[in-house]
PDB file of C-alpha atoms in Angstrom:
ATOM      1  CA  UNK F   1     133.544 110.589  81.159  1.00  0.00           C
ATOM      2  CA  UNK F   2     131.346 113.296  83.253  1.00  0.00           C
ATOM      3  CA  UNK F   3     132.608 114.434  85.712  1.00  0.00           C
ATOM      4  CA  UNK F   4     130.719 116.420  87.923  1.00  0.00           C
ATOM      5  CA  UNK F   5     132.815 118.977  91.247  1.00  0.00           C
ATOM      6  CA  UNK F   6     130.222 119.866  93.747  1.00  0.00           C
ATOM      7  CA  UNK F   7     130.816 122.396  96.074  1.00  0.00           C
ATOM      8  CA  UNK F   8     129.856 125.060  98.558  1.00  0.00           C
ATOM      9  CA  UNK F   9     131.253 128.185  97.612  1.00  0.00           C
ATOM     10  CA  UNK F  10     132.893 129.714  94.170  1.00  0.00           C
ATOM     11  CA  UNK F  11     136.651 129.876  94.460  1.00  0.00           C
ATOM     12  CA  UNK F  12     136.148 125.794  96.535  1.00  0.00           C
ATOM     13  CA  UNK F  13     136.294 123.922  93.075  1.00  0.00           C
ATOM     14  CA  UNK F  14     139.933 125.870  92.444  1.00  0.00           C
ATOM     15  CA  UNK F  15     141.051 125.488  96.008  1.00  0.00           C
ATOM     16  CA  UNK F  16     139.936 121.318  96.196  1.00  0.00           C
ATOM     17  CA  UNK F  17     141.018 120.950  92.386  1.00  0.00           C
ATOM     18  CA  UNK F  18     141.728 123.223  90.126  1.00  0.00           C
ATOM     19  CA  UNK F  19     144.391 121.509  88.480  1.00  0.00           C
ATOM     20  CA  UNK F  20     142.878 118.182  88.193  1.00  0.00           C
ATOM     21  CA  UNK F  21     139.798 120.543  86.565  1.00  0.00           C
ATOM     22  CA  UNK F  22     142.127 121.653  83.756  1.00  0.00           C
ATOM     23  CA  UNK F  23     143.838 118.356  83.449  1.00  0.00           C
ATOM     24  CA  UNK F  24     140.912 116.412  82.578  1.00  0.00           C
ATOM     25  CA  UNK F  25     139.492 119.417  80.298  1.00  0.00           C
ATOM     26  CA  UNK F  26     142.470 118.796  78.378  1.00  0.00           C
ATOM     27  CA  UNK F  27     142.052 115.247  77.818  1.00  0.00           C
ATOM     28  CA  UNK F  28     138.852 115.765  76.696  1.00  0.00           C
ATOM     29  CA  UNK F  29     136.526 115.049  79.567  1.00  0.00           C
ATOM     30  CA  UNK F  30     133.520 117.244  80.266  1.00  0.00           C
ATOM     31  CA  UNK F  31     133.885 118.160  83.329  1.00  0.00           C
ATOM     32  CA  UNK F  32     130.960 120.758  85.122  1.00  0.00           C
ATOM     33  CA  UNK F  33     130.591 122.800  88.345  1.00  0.00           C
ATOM     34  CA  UNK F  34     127.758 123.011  90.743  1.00  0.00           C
ATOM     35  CA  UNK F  35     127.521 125.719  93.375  1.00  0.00           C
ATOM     36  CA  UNK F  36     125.808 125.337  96.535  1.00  0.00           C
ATOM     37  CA  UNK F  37     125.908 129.219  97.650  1.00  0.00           C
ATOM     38  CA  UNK F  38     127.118 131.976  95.295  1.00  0.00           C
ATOM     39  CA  UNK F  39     126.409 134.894  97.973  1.00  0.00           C
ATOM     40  CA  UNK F  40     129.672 136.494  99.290  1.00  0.00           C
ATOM     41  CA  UNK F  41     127.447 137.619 102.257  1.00  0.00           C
ATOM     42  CA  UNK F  42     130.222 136.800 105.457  1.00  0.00           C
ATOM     43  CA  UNK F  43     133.388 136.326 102.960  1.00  0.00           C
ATOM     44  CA  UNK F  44     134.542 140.208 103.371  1.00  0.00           C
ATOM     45  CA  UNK F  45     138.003 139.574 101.677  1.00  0.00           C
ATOM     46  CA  UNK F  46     135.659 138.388  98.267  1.00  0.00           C
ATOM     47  CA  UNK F  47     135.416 140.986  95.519  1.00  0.00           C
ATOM     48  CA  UNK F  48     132.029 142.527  94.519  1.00  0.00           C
ATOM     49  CA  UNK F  49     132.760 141.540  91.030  1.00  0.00           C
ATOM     50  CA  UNK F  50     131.824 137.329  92.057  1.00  0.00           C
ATOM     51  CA  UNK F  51     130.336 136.901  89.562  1.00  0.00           C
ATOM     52  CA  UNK F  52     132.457 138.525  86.682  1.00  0.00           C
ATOM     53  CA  UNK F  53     135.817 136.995  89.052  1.00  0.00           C
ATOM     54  CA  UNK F  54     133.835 133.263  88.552  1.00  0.00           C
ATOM     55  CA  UNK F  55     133.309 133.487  84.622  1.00  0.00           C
ATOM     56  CA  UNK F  56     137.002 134.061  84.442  1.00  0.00           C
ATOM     57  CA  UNK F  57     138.319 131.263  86.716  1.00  0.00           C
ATOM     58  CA  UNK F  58     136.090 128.977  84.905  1.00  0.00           C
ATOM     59  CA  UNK F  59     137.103 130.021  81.196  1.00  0.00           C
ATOM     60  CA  UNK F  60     140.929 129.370  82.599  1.00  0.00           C
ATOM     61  CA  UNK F  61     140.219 125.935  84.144  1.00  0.00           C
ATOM     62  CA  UNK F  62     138.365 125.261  81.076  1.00  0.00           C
ATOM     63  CA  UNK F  63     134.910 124.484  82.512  1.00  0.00           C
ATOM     64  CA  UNK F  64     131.936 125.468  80.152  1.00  0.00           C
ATOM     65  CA  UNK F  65     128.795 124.611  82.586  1.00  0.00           C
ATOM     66  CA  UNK F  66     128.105 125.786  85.484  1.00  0.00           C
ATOM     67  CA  UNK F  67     125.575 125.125  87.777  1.00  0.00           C
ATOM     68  CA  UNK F  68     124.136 127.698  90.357  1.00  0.00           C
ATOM     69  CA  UNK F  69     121.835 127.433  93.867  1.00  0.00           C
ATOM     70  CA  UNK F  70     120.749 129.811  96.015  1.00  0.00           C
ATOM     71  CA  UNK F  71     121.754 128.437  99.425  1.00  0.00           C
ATOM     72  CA  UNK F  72     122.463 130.883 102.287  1.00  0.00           C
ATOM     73  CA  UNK F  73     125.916 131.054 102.774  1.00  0.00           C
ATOM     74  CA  UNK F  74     127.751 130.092 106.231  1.00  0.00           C
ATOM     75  CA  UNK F  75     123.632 129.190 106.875  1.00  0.00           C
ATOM     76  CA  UNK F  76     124.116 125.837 104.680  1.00  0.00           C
ATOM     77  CA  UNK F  77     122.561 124.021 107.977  1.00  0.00           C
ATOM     78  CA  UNK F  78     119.611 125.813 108.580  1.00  0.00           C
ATOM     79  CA  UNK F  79     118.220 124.092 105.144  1.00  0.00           C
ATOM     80  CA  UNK F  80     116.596 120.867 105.313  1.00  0.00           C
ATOM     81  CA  UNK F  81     118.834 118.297 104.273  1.00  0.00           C
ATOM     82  CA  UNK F  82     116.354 116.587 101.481  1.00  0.00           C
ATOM     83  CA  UNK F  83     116.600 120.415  99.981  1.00  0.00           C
ATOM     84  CA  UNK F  84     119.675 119.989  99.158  1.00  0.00           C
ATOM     85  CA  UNK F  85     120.148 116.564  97.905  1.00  0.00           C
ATOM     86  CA  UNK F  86     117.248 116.955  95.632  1.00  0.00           C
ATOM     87  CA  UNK F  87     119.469 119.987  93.660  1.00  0.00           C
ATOM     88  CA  UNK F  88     122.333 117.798  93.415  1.00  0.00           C
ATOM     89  CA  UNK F  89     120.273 115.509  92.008  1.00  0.00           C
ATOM     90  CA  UNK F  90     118.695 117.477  89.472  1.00  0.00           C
ATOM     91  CA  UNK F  91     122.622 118.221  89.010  1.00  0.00           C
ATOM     92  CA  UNK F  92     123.735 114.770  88.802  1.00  0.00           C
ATOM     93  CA  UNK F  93     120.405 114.075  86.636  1.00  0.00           C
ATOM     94  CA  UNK F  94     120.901 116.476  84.500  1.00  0.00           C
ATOM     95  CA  UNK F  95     124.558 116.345  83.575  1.00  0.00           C
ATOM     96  CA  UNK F  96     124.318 112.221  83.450  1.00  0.00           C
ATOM     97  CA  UNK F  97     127.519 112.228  85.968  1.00  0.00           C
ATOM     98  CA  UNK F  98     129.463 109.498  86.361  1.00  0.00           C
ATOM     99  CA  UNK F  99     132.166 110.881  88.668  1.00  0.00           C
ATOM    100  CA  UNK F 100     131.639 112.927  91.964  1.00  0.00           C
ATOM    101  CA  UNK F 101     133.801 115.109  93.830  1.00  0.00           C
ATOM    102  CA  UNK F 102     132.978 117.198  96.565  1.00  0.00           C
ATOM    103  CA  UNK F 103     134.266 118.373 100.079  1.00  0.00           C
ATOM    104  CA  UNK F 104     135.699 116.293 102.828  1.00  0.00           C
ATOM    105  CA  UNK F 105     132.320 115.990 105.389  1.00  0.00           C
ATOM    106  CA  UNK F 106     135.530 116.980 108.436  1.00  0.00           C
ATOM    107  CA  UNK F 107     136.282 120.020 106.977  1.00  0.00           C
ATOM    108  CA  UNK F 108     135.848 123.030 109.304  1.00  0.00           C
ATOM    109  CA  UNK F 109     133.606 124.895 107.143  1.00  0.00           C
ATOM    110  CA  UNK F 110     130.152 123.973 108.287  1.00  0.00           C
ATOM    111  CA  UNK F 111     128.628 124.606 104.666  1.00  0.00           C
ATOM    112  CA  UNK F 112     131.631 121.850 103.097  1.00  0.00           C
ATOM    113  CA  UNK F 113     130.267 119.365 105.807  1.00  0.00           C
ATOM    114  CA  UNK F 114     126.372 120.412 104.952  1.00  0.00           C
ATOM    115  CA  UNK F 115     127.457 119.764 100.924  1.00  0.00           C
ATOM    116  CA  UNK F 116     129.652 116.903 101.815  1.00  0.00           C
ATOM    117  CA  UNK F 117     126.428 114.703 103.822  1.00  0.00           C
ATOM    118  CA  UNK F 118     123.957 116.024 100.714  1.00  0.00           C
ATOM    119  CA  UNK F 119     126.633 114.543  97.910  1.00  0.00           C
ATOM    120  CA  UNK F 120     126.637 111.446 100.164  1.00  0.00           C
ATOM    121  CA  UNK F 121     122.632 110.941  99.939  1.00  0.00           C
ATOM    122  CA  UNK F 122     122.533 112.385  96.055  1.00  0.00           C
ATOM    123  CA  UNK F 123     125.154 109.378  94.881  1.00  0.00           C
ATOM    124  CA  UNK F 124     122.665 106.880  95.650  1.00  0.00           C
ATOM    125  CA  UNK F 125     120.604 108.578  92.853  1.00  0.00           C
ATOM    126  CA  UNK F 126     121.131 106.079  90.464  1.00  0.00           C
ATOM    127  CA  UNK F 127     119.996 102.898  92.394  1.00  0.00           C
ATOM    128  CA  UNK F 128     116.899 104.764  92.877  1.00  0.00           C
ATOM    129  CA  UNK F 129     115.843 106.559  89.768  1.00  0.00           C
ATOM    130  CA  UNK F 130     115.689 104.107  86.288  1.00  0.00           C
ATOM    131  CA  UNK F 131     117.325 105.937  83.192  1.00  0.00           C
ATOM    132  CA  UNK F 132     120.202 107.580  85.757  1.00  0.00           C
ATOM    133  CA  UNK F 133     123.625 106.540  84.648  1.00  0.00           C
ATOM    134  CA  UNK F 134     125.682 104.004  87.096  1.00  0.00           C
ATOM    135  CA  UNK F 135     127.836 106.637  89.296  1.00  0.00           C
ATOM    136  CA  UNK F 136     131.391 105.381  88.781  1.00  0.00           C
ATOM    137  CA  UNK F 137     133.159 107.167  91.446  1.00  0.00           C
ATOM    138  CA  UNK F 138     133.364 110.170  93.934  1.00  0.00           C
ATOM    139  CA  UNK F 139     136.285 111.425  95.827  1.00  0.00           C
ATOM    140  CA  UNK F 140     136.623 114.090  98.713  1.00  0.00           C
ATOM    141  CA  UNK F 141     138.612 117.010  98.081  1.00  0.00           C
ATOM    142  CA  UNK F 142     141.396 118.889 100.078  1.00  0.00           C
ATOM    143  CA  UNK F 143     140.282 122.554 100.491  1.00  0.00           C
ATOM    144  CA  UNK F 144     143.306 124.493 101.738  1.00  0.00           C
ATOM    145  CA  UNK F 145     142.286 126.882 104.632  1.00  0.00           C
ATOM    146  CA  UNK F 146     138.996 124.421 105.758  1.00  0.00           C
ATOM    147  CA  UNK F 147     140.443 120.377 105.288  1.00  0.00           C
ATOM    148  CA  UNK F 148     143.126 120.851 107.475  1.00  0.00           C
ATOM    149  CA  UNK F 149     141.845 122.770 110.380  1.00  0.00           C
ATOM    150  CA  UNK F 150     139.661 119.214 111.105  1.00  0.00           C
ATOM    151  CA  UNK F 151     139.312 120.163 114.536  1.00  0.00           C
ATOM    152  CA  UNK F 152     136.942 117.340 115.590  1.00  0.00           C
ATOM    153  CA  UNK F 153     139.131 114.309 116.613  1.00  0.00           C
ATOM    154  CA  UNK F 154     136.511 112.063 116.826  1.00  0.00           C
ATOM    155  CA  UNK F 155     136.051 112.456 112.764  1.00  0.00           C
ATOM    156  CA  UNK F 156     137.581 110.676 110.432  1.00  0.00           C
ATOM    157  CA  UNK F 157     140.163 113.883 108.984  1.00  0.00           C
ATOM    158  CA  UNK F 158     141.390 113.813 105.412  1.00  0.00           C
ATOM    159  CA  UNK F 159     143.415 110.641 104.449  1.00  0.00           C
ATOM    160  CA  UNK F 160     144.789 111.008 100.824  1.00  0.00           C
ATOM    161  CA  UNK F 161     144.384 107.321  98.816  1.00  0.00           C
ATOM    162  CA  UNK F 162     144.221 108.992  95.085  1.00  0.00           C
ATOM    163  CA  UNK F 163     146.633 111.597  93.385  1.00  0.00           C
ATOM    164  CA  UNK F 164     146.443 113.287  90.105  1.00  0.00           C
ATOM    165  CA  UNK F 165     149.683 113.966  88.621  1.00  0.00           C
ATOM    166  CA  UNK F 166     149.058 117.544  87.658  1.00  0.00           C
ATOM    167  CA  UNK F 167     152.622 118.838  86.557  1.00  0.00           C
ATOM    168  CA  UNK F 168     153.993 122.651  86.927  1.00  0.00           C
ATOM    169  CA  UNK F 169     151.410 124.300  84.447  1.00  0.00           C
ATOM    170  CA  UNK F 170     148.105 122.580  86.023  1.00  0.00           C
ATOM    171  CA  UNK F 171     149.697 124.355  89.312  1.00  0.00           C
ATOM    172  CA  UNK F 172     150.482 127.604  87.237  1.00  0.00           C
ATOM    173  CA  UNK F 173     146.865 127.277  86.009  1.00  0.00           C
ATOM    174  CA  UNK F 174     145.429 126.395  89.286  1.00  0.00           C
ATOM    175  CA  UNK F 175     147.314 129.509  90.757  1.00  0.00           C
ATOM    176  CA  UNK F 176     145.866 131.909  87.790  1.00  0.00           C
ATOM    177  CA  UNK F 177     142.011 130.681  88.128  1.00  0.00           C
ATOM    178  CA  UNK F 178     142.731 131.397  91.948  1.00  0.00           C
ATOM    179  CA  UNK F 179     143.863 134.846  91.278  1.00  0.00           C
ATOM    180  CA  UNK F 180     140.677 135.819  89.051  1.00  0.00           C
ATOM    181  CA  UNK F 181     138.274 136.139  92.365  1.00  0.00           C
ATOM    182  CA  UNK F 182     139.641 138.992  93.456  1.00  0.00           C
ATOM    183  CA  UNK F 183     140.372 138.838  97.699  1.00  0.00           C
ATOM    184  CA  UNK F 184     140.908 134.809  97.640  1.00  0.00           C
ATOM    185  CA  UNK F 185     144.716 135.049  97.871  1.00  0.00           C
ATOM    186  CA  UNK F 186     146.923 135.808 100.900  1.00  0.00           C
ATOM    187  CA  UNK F 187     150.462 136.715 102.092  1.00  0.00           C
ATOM    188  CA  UNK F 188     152.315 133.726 102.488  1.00  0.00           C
ATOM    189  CA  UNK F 189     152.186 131.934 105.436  1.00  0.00           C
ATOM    190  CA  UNK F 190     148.739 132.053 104.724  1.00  0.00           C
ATOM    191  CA  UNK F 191     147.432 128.589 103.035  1.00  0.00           C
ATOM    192  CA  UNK F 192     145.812 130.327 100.291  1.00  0.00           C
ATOM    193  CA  UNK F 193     149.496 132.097  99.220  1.00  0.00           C
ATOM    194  CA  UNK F 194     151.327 131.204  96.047  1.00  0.00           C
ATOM    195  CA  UNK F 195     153.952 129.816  98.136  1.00  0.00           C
ATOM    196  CA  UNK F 196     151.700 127.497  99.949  1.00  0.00           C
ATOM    197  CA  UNK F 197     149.176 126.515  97.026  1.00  0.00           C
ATOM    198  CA  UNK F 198     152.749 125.356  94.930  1.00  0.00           C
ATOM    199  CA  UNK F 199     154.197 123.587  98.025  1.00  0.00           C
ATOM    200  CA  UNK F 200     150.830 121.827  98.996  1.00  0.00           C
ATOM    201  CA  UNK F 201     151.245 120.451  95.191  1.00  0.00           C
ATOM    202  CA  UNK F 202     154.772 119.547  95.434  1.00  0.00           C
ATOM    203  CA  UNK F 203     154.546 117.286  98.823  1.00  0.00           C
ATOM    204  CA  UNK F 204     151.140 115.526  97.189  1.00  0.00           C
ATOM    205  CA  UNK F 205     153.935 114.519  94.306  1.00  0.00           C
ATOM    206  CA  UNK F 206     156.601 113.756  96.307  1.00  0.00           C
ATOM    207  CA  UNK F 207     153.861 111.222  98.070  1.00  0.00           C
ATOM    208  CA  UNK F 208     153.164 109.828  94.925  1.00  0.00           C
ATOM    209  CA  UNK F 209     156.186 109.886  93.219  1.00  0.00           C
ATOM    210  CA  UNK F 210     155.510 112.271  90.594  1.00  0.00           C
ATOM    211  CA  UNK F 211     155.988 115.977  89.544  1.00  0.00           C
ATOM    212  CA  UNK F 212     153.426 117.901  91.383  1.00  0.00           C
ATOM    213  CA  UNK F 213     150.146 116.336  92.273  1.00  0.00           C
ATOM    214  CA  UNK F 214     146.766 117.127  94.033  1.00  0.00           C
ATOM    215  CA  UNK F 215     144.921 115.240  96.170  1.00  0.00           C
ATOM    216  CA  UNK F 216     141.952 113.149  97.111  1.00  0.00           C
ATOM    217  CA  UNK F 217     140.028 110.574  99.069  1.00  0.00           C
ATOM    218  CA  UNK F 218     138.578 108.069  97.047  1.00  0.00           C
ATOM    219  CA  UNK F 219     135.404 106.978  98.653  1.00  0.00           C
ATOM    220  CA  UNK F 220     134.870 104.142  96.028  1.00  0.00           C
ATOM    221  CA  UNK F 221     135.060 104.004  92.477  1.00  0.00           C
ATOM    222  CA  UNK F 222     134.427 101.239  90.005  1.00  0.00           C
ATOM    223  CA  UNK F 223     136.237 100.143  86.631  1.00  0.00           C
TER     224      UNK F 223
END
């Protein structure tokens, strides 16, 4: 299966799934990346060294493609919206995804909401494009530090219906991709801590009955 994580900013696709990333490596999936906005213009606590930090989160996750734009970052709403579909797209098109995941369109981050809407449009790609492979499925991720602070109440927040059973070393490896960019992680209480990363995991088990679990909202998905 290909399974293609969109999102709007390196260190999101560890945050929303970096477990689940390295789980379905390891079964043998290919599994890619695409990256709305790669500028750490606005993100002072990133390191300098994005780029080199990105390569190594990647190479511990497992994930051999990446793909790259050149979206303004924290601007992700000053570009037309057609803009950004049509790189997904290219994405989707060239990767022949079957499988989406991207961010949840309440998160607080106006650049997850801008890549959220543009996934939305881009999954339609194969009803409209002959040769495109059915889409199978996409899911919204949880993005600690941005999917819970849904502050309008009027939007439909996060509302887990899928969980990955990722075990104590997808969290280990999760935590370990999240330390390679450099300025990501906080003290705990902070949601991006150790302490709060492992719990987050724990409670989406203990919801699904298993040992340590991430995540999702399953928008649709066909067997």
């Amino acid at each position: 299966m290909n399974y293609l994580f969109v999102v709007a900013h390196p260190d999101d696709e560890v945050l929303g799934a970096g477990a689940t990333i390295y789980k379905l490596v390891k079964q043998g999936h290919n599994v890619a990346v695409s990256i709305m906005s790669g500028h750490a213009a606005a993100r002072n606590n990133l390191s300098e060294t994005l780029e080199e930090d990105e390569k190594r989160a990647m190479a511990i996750m497992g994930v051999d493609k990446v793909y790259h734009a050149d979206f303004p970052n924290i601007q992700m709403n000053t570009v037309p919206h057609l803009s950004l579909v049509q790189y997904i797209e290219s994405c989707i098109e060239d990767w022949k995804a079957e499988i989406l995941f991207t961010h949840h369109p309440s998160d607080t981050n106006n650049d997850h909401v801008m890549t959220s809407y543009a996934v939305q449009a881009a999954s339609r790609l194969f009803q409209r494009k002959n040769g495109i492979p059915q889409l199978r499925g996409l899911a919204y991720m949880e993005v600690p530090s941005s999917t819970e602070w849904s502050f309008d109440s009027s939007a439909n927040r996060f509302a887990p219906n899928m969980f990955v059973e990722v075990g104590k070393v997808g969290v280990k490896k999760k935590l370990e991709a999240l330390l390679a960019y450099q300025g990501v992680m906080r003290p705990y209480p902070h949601p991006r801590s150790d302490e709060a990363i492992d719990g987050l995991a724990a409670y989406r088990g203990v919801q699904a009955g298993c040992d340590y679990a991430e995540a999702f909202e399953c928008v649709f998905r066909s067997m």
